PDB file of C-alpha atoms and ligand atoms in Angstrom:
ATOM      1  CA  UNK G 230      46.346  88.984  87.358  1.00  0.00           C
ATOM      2  CA  UNK G 231      43.982  89.695  90.253  1.00  0.00           C
ATOM      3  CA  UNK G 232      45.177  92.350  92.694  1.00  0.00           C
ATOM      4  CA  UNK G 233      44.478  90.105  95.723  1.00  0.00           C
ATOM      5  CA  UNK G 234      46.597  87.307  94.205  1.00  0.00           C
ATOM      6  CA  UNK G 235      49.451  89.703  93.523  1.00  0.00           C
ATOM      7  CA  UNK G 236      49.326  91.057  97.086  1.00  0.00           C
ATOM      8  CA  UNK G 237      49.204  87.540  98.530  1.00  0.00           C
ATOM      9  CA  UNK G 238      52.117  86.504  96.309  1.00  0.00           C
ATOM     10  CA  UNK G 239      54.141  89.441  97.567  1.00  0.00           C
ATOM     11  CA  UNK G 240      53.616  88.424 101.193  1.00  0.00           C
ATOM     12  CA  UNK G 241      50.800  90.746 102.267  1.00  0.00           C
ATOM     13  CA  UNK G 242      48.763  87.858 103.637  1.00  0.00           C
ATOM     14  CA  UNK G 243      46.647  85.087 102.195  1.00  0.00           C
ATOM     15  CA  UNK G 244      44.133  85.704  99.441  1.00  0.00           C
ATOM     16  CA  UNK G 245      41.564  85.957 102.292  1.00  0.00           C
ATOM     17  CA  UNK G 246      43.462  88.221 104.686  1.00  0.00           C
ATOM     18  CA  UNK G 247      44.611  90.682 101.998  1.00  0.00           C
ATOM     19  CA  UNK G 248      40.936  91.711 101.932  1.00  0.00           C
ATOM     20  CA  UNK G 249      41.630  93.593 105.179  1.00  0.00           C
ATOM     21  CA  UNK G 250      44.662  95.311 103.670  1.00  0.00           C
ATOM     22  CA  UNK G 251      42.501  96.383 100.727  1.00  0.00           C
ATOM     23  CA  UNK G 252      39.671  97.531 103.021  1.00  0.00           C
ATOM     24  CA  UNK G 253      42.125  99.692 104.954  1.00  0.00           C
ATOM     25  CA  UNK G 254      42.516 101.816 101.772  1.00  0.00           C
ATOM     26  CA  UNK G 255      46.271 101.378 101.944  1.00  0.00           C
ATOM     27  CA  UNK G 256      46.554  99.927  98.439  1.00  0.00           C
ATOM     28  CA  UNK G 257      46.853 102.134  95.383  1.00  0.00           C
ATOM     29  CA  UNK G 258      46.960 101.243  91.711  1.00  0.00           C
ATOM     30  CA  UNK G 259      48.441 103.990  89.547  1.00  0.00           C
ATOM     31  CA  UNK G 260      47.949 106.434  92.422  1.00  0.00           C
ATOM     32  CA  UNK G 261      44.261 105.644  93.051  1.00  0.00           C
ATOM     33  CA  UNK G 262      42.999 103.779  96.129  1.00  0.00           C
ATOM     34  CA  UNK G 263      41.772 100.312  95.176  1.00  0.00           C
ATOM     35  CA  UNK G 264      39.638  98.177  97.489  1.00  0.00           C
ATOM     36  CA  UNK G 265      38.576  95.429  95.102  1.00  0.00           C
ATOM     37  CA  UNK G 266      40.622  92.230  95.281  1.00  0.00           C
ATOM     38  CA  UNK G 267      39.238  91.058  91.963  1.00  0.00           C
ATOM     39  CA  UNK G 268      40.610  94.110  90.113  1.00  0.00           C
ATOM     40  CA  UNK G 269      42.821  92.938  87.247  1.00  0.00           C
ATOM     41  CA  UNK G 270      46.288  94.469  87.270  1.00  0.00           C
ATOM     42  CA  UNK G 271      49.343  94.144  85.083  1.00  0.00           C
ATOM     43  CA  UNK G 272      52.377  93.849  87.382  1.00  0.00           C
ATOM     44  CA  UNK G 273      54.667  94.945  84.537  1.00  0.00           C
ATOM     45  CA  UNK G 274      52.799  98.157  83.760  1.00  0.00           C
ATOM     46  CA  UNK G 275      50.663  99.213  86.724  1.00  0.00           C
ATOM     47  CA  UNK G 276      52.226 101.090  89.636  1.00  0.00           C
ATOM     48  CA  UNK G 277      51.024  99.271  92.737  1.00  0.00           C
ATOM     49  CA  UNK G 278      51.789 100.512  96.240  1.00  0.00           C
ATOM     50  CA  UNK G 279      50.918  99.518  99.798  1.00  0.00           C
ATOM     51  CA  UNK G 280      51.015 102.298 102.420  1.00  0.00           C
ATOM     52  CA  UNK G 281      52.783 104.477  99.876  1.00  0.00           C
ATOM     53  CA  UNK G 282      55.544 101.918  99.199  1.00  0.00           C
ATOM     54  CA  UNK G 283      55.876 100.684  95.645  1.00  0.00           C
ATOM     55  CA  UNK G 284      55.685  96.923  95.186  1.00  0.00           C
ATOM     56  CA  UNK G 285      58.284  95.373  92.945  1.00  0.00           C
ATOM     57  CA  UNK G 286      56.581  92.276  91.610  1.00  0.00           C
ATOM     58  CA  UNK G 287      58.821  89.261  91.082  1.00  0.00           C
ATOM     59  CA  UNK G 288      57.559  86.753  88.615  1.00  0.00           C
ATOM     60  CA  UNK G 289      59.604  83.857  89.937  1.00  0.00           C
ATOM     61  CA  UNK G 290      60.632  82.669  93.373  1.00  0.00           C
ATOM     62  CA  UNK G 291      63.764  80.675  94.205  1.00  0.00           C
ATOM     63  CA  UNK G 292      64.250  79.009  97.570  1.00  0.00           C
ATOM     64  CA  UNK G 293      66.947  76.915  99.197  1.00  0.00           C
ATOM     65  CA  UNK G 294      65.472  74.336 101.577  1.00  0.00           C
ATOM     66  CA  UNK G 295      67.411  72.248 104.079  1.00  0.00           C
ATOM     67  CA  UNK G 296      65.331  69.147 103.465  1.00  0.00           C
ATOM     68  CA  UNK G 297      64.826  66.923 106.480  1.00  0.00           C
ATOM     69  CA  UNK G 298      64.232  63.173 106.336  1.00  0.00           C
ATOM     70  CA  UNK G 299      60.605  62.012 106.208  1.00  0.00           C
ATOM     71  CA  UNK G 300      59.240  64.452 103.634  1.00  0.00           C
ATOM     72  CA  UNK G 301      58.860  63.681  99.953  1.00  0.00           C
ATOM     73  CA  UNK G 302      60.199  65.836  97.105  1.00  0.00           C
ATOM     74  CA  UNK G 303      56.831  66.351  95.464  1.00  0.00           C
ATOM     75  CA  UNK G 304      54.179  69.048  95.366  1.00  0.00           C
ATOM     76  CA  UNK G 305      51.373  66.746  96.551  1.00  0.00           C
ATOM     77  CA  UNK G 306      51.218  63.324  98.153  1.00  0.00           C
ATOM     78  CA  UNK G 307      48.265  61.399  99.540  1.00  0.00           C
ATOM     79  CA  UNK G 308      50.207  59.865 102.404  1.00  0.00           C
ATOM     80  CA  UNK G 309      53.379  61.760 103.210  1.00  0.00           C
ATOM     81  CA  UNK G 310      54.216  65.319 104.100  1.00  0.00           C
ATOM     82  CA  UNK G 311      55.816  67.085 101.117  1.00  0.00           C
ATOM     83  CA  UNK G 312      58.595  69.670 100.919  1.00  0.00           C
ATOM     84  CA  UNK G 313      55.904  72.204  99.935  1.00  0.00           C
ATOM     85  CA  UNK G 314      54.200  71.670 103.316  1.00  0.00           C
ATOM     86  CA  UNK G 315      57.356  73.149 104.907  1.00  0.00           C
ATOM     87  CA  UNK G 316      56.829  76.531 103.210  1.00  0.00           C
ATOM     88  CA  UNK G 317      54.877  79.522 104.534  1.00  0.00           C
ATOM     89  CA  UNK G 318      51.390  79.941 102.962  1.00  0.00           C
ATOM     90  CA  UNK G 319      52.449  83.046 101.002  1.00  0.00           C
ATOM     91  CA  UNK G 320      55.372  81.094  99.502  1.00  0.00           C
ATOM     92  CA  UNK G 321      53.184  78.068  98.759  1.00  0.00           C
ATOM     93  CA  UNK G 322      50.855  80.411  96.886  1.00  0.00           C
ATOM     94  CA  UNK G 323      53.638  81.028  94.327  1.00  0.00           C
ATOM     95  CA  UNK G 324      53.344  77.362  93.255  1.00  0.00           C
ATOM     96  CA  UNK G 325      56.990  76.384  93.651  1.00  0.00           C
ATOM     97  CA  UNK G 326      58.136  72.838  92.931  1.00  0.00           C
ATOM     98  CA  UNK G 327      61.340  70.977  93.792  1.00  0.00           C
ATOM     99  CA  UNK G 328      64.136  71.006  91.213  1.00  0.00           C
ATOM    100  CA  UNK G 329      64.760  67.272  90.994  1.00  0.00           C
ATOM    101  CA  UNK G 330      64.195  64.823  93.789  1.00  0.00           C
ATOM    102  CA  UNK G 331      65.875  63.797  96.970  1.00  0.00           C
ATOM    103  CA  UNK G 332      64.720  60.480  98.448  1.00  0.00           C
ATOM    104  CA  UNK G 333      62.415  60.604 101.459  1.00  0.00           C
ATOM    105  CA  UNK G 334      65.305  59.583 103.731  1.00  0.00           C
ATOM    106  CA  UNK G 335      67.839  61.997 102.151  1.00  0.00           C
ATOM    107  CA  UNK G 336      68.582  65.357 103.767  1.00  0.00           C
ATOM    108  CA  UNK G 337      70.191  68.496 102.488  1.00  0.00           C
ATOM    109  CA  UNK G 338      70.033  71.057  99.722  1.00  0.00           C
ATOM    110  CA  UNK G 339      66.853  71.204  97.696  1.00  0.00           C
ATOM    111  CA  UNK G 340      66.082  74.125  95.395  1.00  0.00           C
ATOM    112  CA  UNK G 341      62.440  75.067  94.935  1.00  0.00           C
ATOM    113  CA  UNK G 342      61.214  77.409  92.234  1.00  0.00           C
ATOM    114  CA  UNK G 343      58.294  78.184  89.934  1.00  0.00           C
ATOM    115  CA  UNK G 344      60.724  78.970  87.094  1.00  0.00           C
ATOM    116  CA  UNK G 345      60.272  76.025  84.740  1.00  0.00           C
ATOM    117  CA  UNK G 346      63.099  77.124  82.446  1.00  0.00           C
ATOM    118  CA  UNK G 347      65.681  77.236  85.236  1.00  0.00           C
ATOM    119  CA  UNK G 348      64.518  73.859  86.571  1.00  0.00           C
ATOM    120  CA  UNK G 349      64.710  72.324  83.110  1.00  0.00           C
ATOM    121  CA  UNK G 350      68.223  73.677  82.548  1.00  0.00           C
ATOM    122  CA  UNK G 351      69.473  72.451  85.916  1.00  0.00           C
ATOM    123  CA  UNK G 352      68.095  68.972  85.356  1.00  0.00           C
ATOM    124  CA  UNK G 353      69.140  68.649  81.723  1.00  0.00           C
ATOM    125  CA  UNK G 354      71.704  65.834  81.419  1.00  0.00           C
ATOM    126  CA  UNK G 355      73.524  67.984  78.839  1.00  0.00           C
ATOM    127  CA  UNK G 356      74.285  70.682  81.420  1.00  0.00           C
ATOM    128  CA  UNK G 357      76.095  68.273  83.804  1.00  0.00           C
ATOM    129  CA  UNK G 358      75.386  70.311  86.925  1.00  0.00           C
ATOM    130  CA  UNK G 359      77.561  68.784  89.665  1.00  0.00           C
ATOM    131  CA  UNK G 360      75.798  67.486  92.754  1.00  0.00           C
ATOM    132  CA  UNK G 361      77.915  66.816  95.828  1.00  0.00           C
ATOM    133  CA  UNK G 362      76.709  64.495  98.582  1.00  0.00           C
ATOM    134  CA  UNK G 363      78.034  63.425 101.950  1.00  0.00           C
ATOM    135  CA  UNK G 364      77.189  59.847 102.905  1.00  0.00           C
ATOM    136  CA  UNK G 365      77.683  57.300 105.646  1.00  0.00           C
ATOM    137  CA  UNK G 366      78.514  53.942 104.148  1.00  0.00           C
ATOM    138  CA  UNK G 367      78.228  50.457 105.579  1.00  0.00           C
ATOM    139  CA  UNK G 368      81.583  49.006 104.545  1.00  0.00           C
ATOM    140  CA  UNK G 369      85.115  50.265 104.199  1.00  0.00           C
ATOM    141  CA  UNK G 370      85.521  52.497 101.180  1.00  0.00           C
ATOM    142  CA  UNK G 371      88.979  52.090  99.651  1.00  0.00           C
ATOM    143  CA  UNK G 372      91.231  53.188  96.804  1.00  0.00           C
ATOM    144  CA  UNK G 373      89.683  50.608  94.477  1.00  0.00           C
ATOM    145  CA  UNK G 374      86.222  52.154  94.989  1.00  0.00           C
ATOM    146  CA  UNK G 375      87.697  55.592  94.252  1.00  0.00           C
ATOM    147  CA  UNK G 376      89.139  54.215  90.995  1.00  0.00           C
ATOM    148  CA  UNK G 377      85.861  52.503  90.049  1.00  0.00           C
ATOM    149  CA  UNK G 378      83.858  55.682  90.684  1.00  0.00           C
ATOM    150  CA  UNK G 379      86.397  57.627  88.603  1.00  0.00           C
ATOM    151  CA  UNK G 380      86.175  55.170  85.698  1.00  0.00           C
ATOM    152  CA  UNK G 381      82.366  55.208  85.740  1.00  0.00           C
ATOM    153  CA  UNK G 382      80.101  52.900  87.723  1.00  0.00           C
ATOM    154  CA  UNK G 383      77.576  50.726  85.883  1.00  0.00           C
ATOM    155  CA  UNK G 384      74.216  50.659  87.684  1.00  0.00           C
ATOM    156  CA  UNK G 385      71.990  47.581  88.082  1.00  0.00           C
ATOM    157  CA  UNK G 386      69.946  48.563  85.010  1.00  0.00           C
ATOM    158  CA  UNK G 387      73.077  48.816  82.824  1.00  0.00           C
ATOM    159  CA  UNK G 388      73.285  52.635  82.941  1.00  0.00           C
ATOM    160  CA  UNK G 389      76.903  53.808  82.739  1.00  0.00           C
ATOM    161  CA  UNK G 390      77.494  56.726  85.105  1.00  0.00           C
ATOM    162  CA  UNK G 391      79.946  59.434  84.192  1.00  0.00           C
ATOM    163  CA  UNK G 392      83.169  59.635  86.128  1.00  0.00           C
ATOM    164  CA  UNK G 393      82.388  60.566  89.744  1.00  0.00           C
ATOM    165  CA  UNK G 394      84.742  61.993  92.338  1.00  0.00           C
ATOM    166  CA  UNK G 395      84.755  59.891  95.512  1.00  0.00           C
ATOM    167  CA  UNK G 396      86.606  61.221  98.561  1.00  0.00           C
ATOM    168  CA  UNK G 397      87.019  59.475 101.904  1.00  0.00           C
ATOM    169  CA  UNK G 398      86.366  61.687 104.957  1.00  0.00           C
ATOM    170  CA  UNK G 399      86.801  59.059 107.670  1.00  0.00           C
ATOM    171  CA  UNK G 400      86.867  55.319 108.224  1.00  0.00           C
ATOM    172  CA  UNK G 401      85.785  53.419 111.327  1.00  0.00           C
ATOM    173  CA  UNK G 402      87.594  50.105 110.961  1.00  0.00           C
ATOM    174  CA  UNK G 403      85.921  48.470 113.970  1.00  0.00           C
ATOM    175  CA  UNK G 404      82.375  49.322 112.893  1.00  0.00           C
ATOM    176  CA  UNK G 405      83.265  48.819 109.219  1.00  0.00           C
ATOM    177  CA  UNK G 406      81.744  52.164 108.305  1.00  0.00           C
ATOM    178  CA  UNK G 407      82.972  55.062 106.186  1.00  0.00           C
ATOM    179  CA  UNK G 408      82.019  58.691 105.724  1.00  0.00           C
ATOM    180  CA  UNK G 409      82.570  59.928 102.182  1.00  0.00           C
ATOM    181  CA  UNK G 410      81.845  62.729  99.749  1.00  0.00           C
ATOM    182  CA  UNK G 411      80.818  61.976  96.222  1.00  0.00           C
ATOM    183  CA  UNK G 412      80.240  64.350  93.316  1.00  0.00           C
ATOM    184  CA  UNK G 413      78.021  63.148  90.491  1.00  0.00           C
ATOM    185  CA  UNK G 414      76.853  64.769  87.279  1.00  0.00           C
ATOM    186  CA  UNK G 415      73.597  62.971  86.539  1.00  0.00           C
ATOM    187  CA  UNK G 416      70.493  62.546  88.666  1.00  0.00           C
ATOM    188  CA  UNK G 417      69.304  58.980  88.167  1.00  0.00           C
ATOM    189  CA  UNK G 418      66.753  57.498  90.562  1.00  0.00           C
ATOM    190  CA  UNK G 419      68.547  56.510  93.832  1.00  0.00           C
ATOM    191  CA  UNK G 420      71.809  57.091  91.984  1.00  0.00           C
ATOM    192  CA  UNK G 421      74.235  57.401  94.898  1.00  0.00           C
ATOM    193  CA  UNK G 422      72.700  54.438  96.715  1.00  0.00           C
ATOM    194  CA  UNK G 423      72.854  52.332  93.565  1.00  0.00           C
ATOM    195  CA  UNK G 424      76.460  53.359  92.848  1.00  0.00           C
ATOM    196  CA  UNK G 425      77.483  52.009  96.242  1.00  0.00           C
ATOM    197  CA  UNK G 426      75.439  48.843  95.722  1.00  0.00           C
ATOM    198  CA  UNK G 427      77.504  48.328  92.577  1.00  0.00           C
ATOM    199  CA  UNK G 428      80.627  48.137  94.766  1.00  0.00           C
ATOM    200  CA  UNK G 429      78.887  45.903  97.369  1.00  0.00           C
ATOM    201  CA  UNK G 430      78.301  48.590  99.981  1.00  0.00           C
ATOM    202  CA  UNK G 431      75.239  50.396 101.255  1.00  0.00           C
ATOM    203  CA  UNK G 432      74.358  53.978 102.120  1.00  0.00           C
ATOM    204  CA  UNK G 433      72.952  54.431 105.631  1.00  0.00           C
ATOM    205  CA  UNK G 434      72.742  58.255 105.549  1.00  0.00           C
ATOM    206  CA  UNK G 435      72.751  60.692 102.652  1.00  0.00           C
ATOM    207  CA  UNK G 436      72.891  64.469 102.542  1.00  0.00           C
ATOM    208  CA  UNK G 437      73.200  66.761  99.521  1.00  0.00           C
ATOM    209  CA  UNK G 438      75.764  69.502 100.135  1.00  0.00           C
ATOM    210  CA  UNK G 439      75.709  71.391  96.853  1.00  0.00           C
ATOM    211  CA  UNK G 440      74.229  71.736  93.413  1.00  0.00           C
ATOM    212  CA  UNK G 441      76.389  73.552  90.890  1.00  0.00           C
ATOM    213  CA  UNK G 442      77.994  76.427  92.793  1.00  0.00           C
ATOM    214  CA  UNK G 443      75.175  76.624  95.337  1.00  0.00           C
ATOM    215  CA  UNK G 444      76.200  75.207  98.718  1.00  0.00           C
ATOM    216  CA  UNK G 445      73.742  74.230 101.430  1.00  0.00           C
ATOM    217  CA  UNK G 446      73.568  77.122 103.916  1.00  0.00           C
ATOM    218  CA  UNK G 447      74.411  75.300 107.126  1.00  0.00           C
ATOM    219  CA  UNK G 448      72.806  78.080 109.198  1.00  0.00           C
ATOM    220  CA  UNK G 449      69.459  76.723 107.970  1.00  0.00           C
ATOM    221  CA  UNK G 450      68.149  74.135 110.401  1.00  0.00           C
ATOM    222  CA  UNK G 451      66.516  71.001 109.007  1.00  0.00           C
ATOM    223  CA  UNK G 452      63.172  72.057 107.491  1.00  0.00           C
ATOM    224  CA  UNK G 453      64.147  75.737 107.213  1.00  0.00           C
ATOM    225  CA  UNK G 454      64.487  77.618 103.952  1.00  0.00           C
ATOM    226  CA  UNK G 455      65.417  81.014 102.537  1.00  0.00           C
ATOM    227  CA  UNK G 456      65.396  82.746  99.153  1.00  0.00           C
ATOM    228  CA  UNK G 457      68.472  82.171  97.005  1.00  0.00           C
ATOM    229  CA  UNK G 458      70.792  85.165  97.015  1.00  0.00           C
ATOM    230  CA  UNK G 459      71.350  87.008  93.751  1.00  0.00           C
ATOM    231  CA  UNK G 460      74.864  85.543  93.492  1.00  0.00           C
ATOM    232  CA  UNK G 461      73.525  81.999  93.994  1.00  0.00           C
ATOM    233  CA  UNK G 462      70.832  82.509  91.396  1.00  0.00           C
ATOM    234  CA  UNK G 463      73.292  84.049  88.921  1.00  0.00           C
ATOM    235  CA  UNK G 464      75.615  81.063  89.354  1.00  0.00           C
ATOM    236  CA  UNK G 465      72.774  78.702  88.428  1.00  0.00           C
ATOM    237  CA  UNK G 466      71.541  80.671  85.467  1.00  0.00           C
ATOM    238  CA  UNK G 467      75.073  80.967  84.068  1.00  0.00           C
ATOM    239  CA  UNK G 468      76.068  77.361  84.704  1.00  0.00           C
TER     240      UNK G 468
HETATM  241  N1  URA N 560      71.082  59.604  95.204  1.00  0.00           N
HETATM  242  C1  URA N 560      70.297  58.817  95.982  1.00  0.00           C
HETATM  243  O1  URA N 560      70.471  57.614  96.050  1.00  0.00           O
HETATM  244  N2  URA N 560      69.321  59.426  96.675  1.00  0.00           N
HETATM  245  C2  URA N 560      69.081  60.750  96.655  1.00  0.00           C
HETATM  246  O2  URA N 560      68.179  61.231  97.336  1.00  0.00           O
HETATM  247  C3  URA N 560      69.925  61.539  95.854  1.00  0.00           C
HETATM  248  C4  URA N 560      70.915  60.948  95.135  1.00  0.00           C
END
């Protein structure tokens, strides 16, 4: 790959501004000063350093985003802001994409990566990675709903969901609203909303709390993100 792309990928600026880093003669390839951004390097074999510090190139990036409402889970969109627009330019330059989708009005945990294999494994229906959501529901959720979710809800298109764990957090009898947690194993389009429609209720707010063992880091404000820790990443690759 080009040296300027590698430097930009590793956070030393944009493809344009790394020119200045190169001009400053601070970059060495195998011990020799290199000023040409177009120089081809092999991150696996070449020893690349900036200001004497070796660069450990990472092929893949893995981020946890606290997705806010109003942005779409896509890499490009002609109308709406995307989750990629929330990333810093140097992180965007790694070409990450969202692992699965959250609706535009859903908040919470979204994993972004450029590792196609990990994304494929996490989304594979065979792997049954649990996804836990918190939701506000219009209607009073009761024991019968819990039983129906446990037996497997049938969606409007005839799809039979696997058993889902529904837990009631609180009920407001006067307003006829409930706050619940639900854990599902698949990732059908609008699945949680459609599961509640199947029991004649509607979702007014939805937030994803976890995916597999990875919990949303509540210290991240809406729209903020951070790299996955090694433990989080290991839990996903071994799930
Ligand atoms: N289920 C939904 O209905 N929406 C989401 O965004 C995620 C799960």
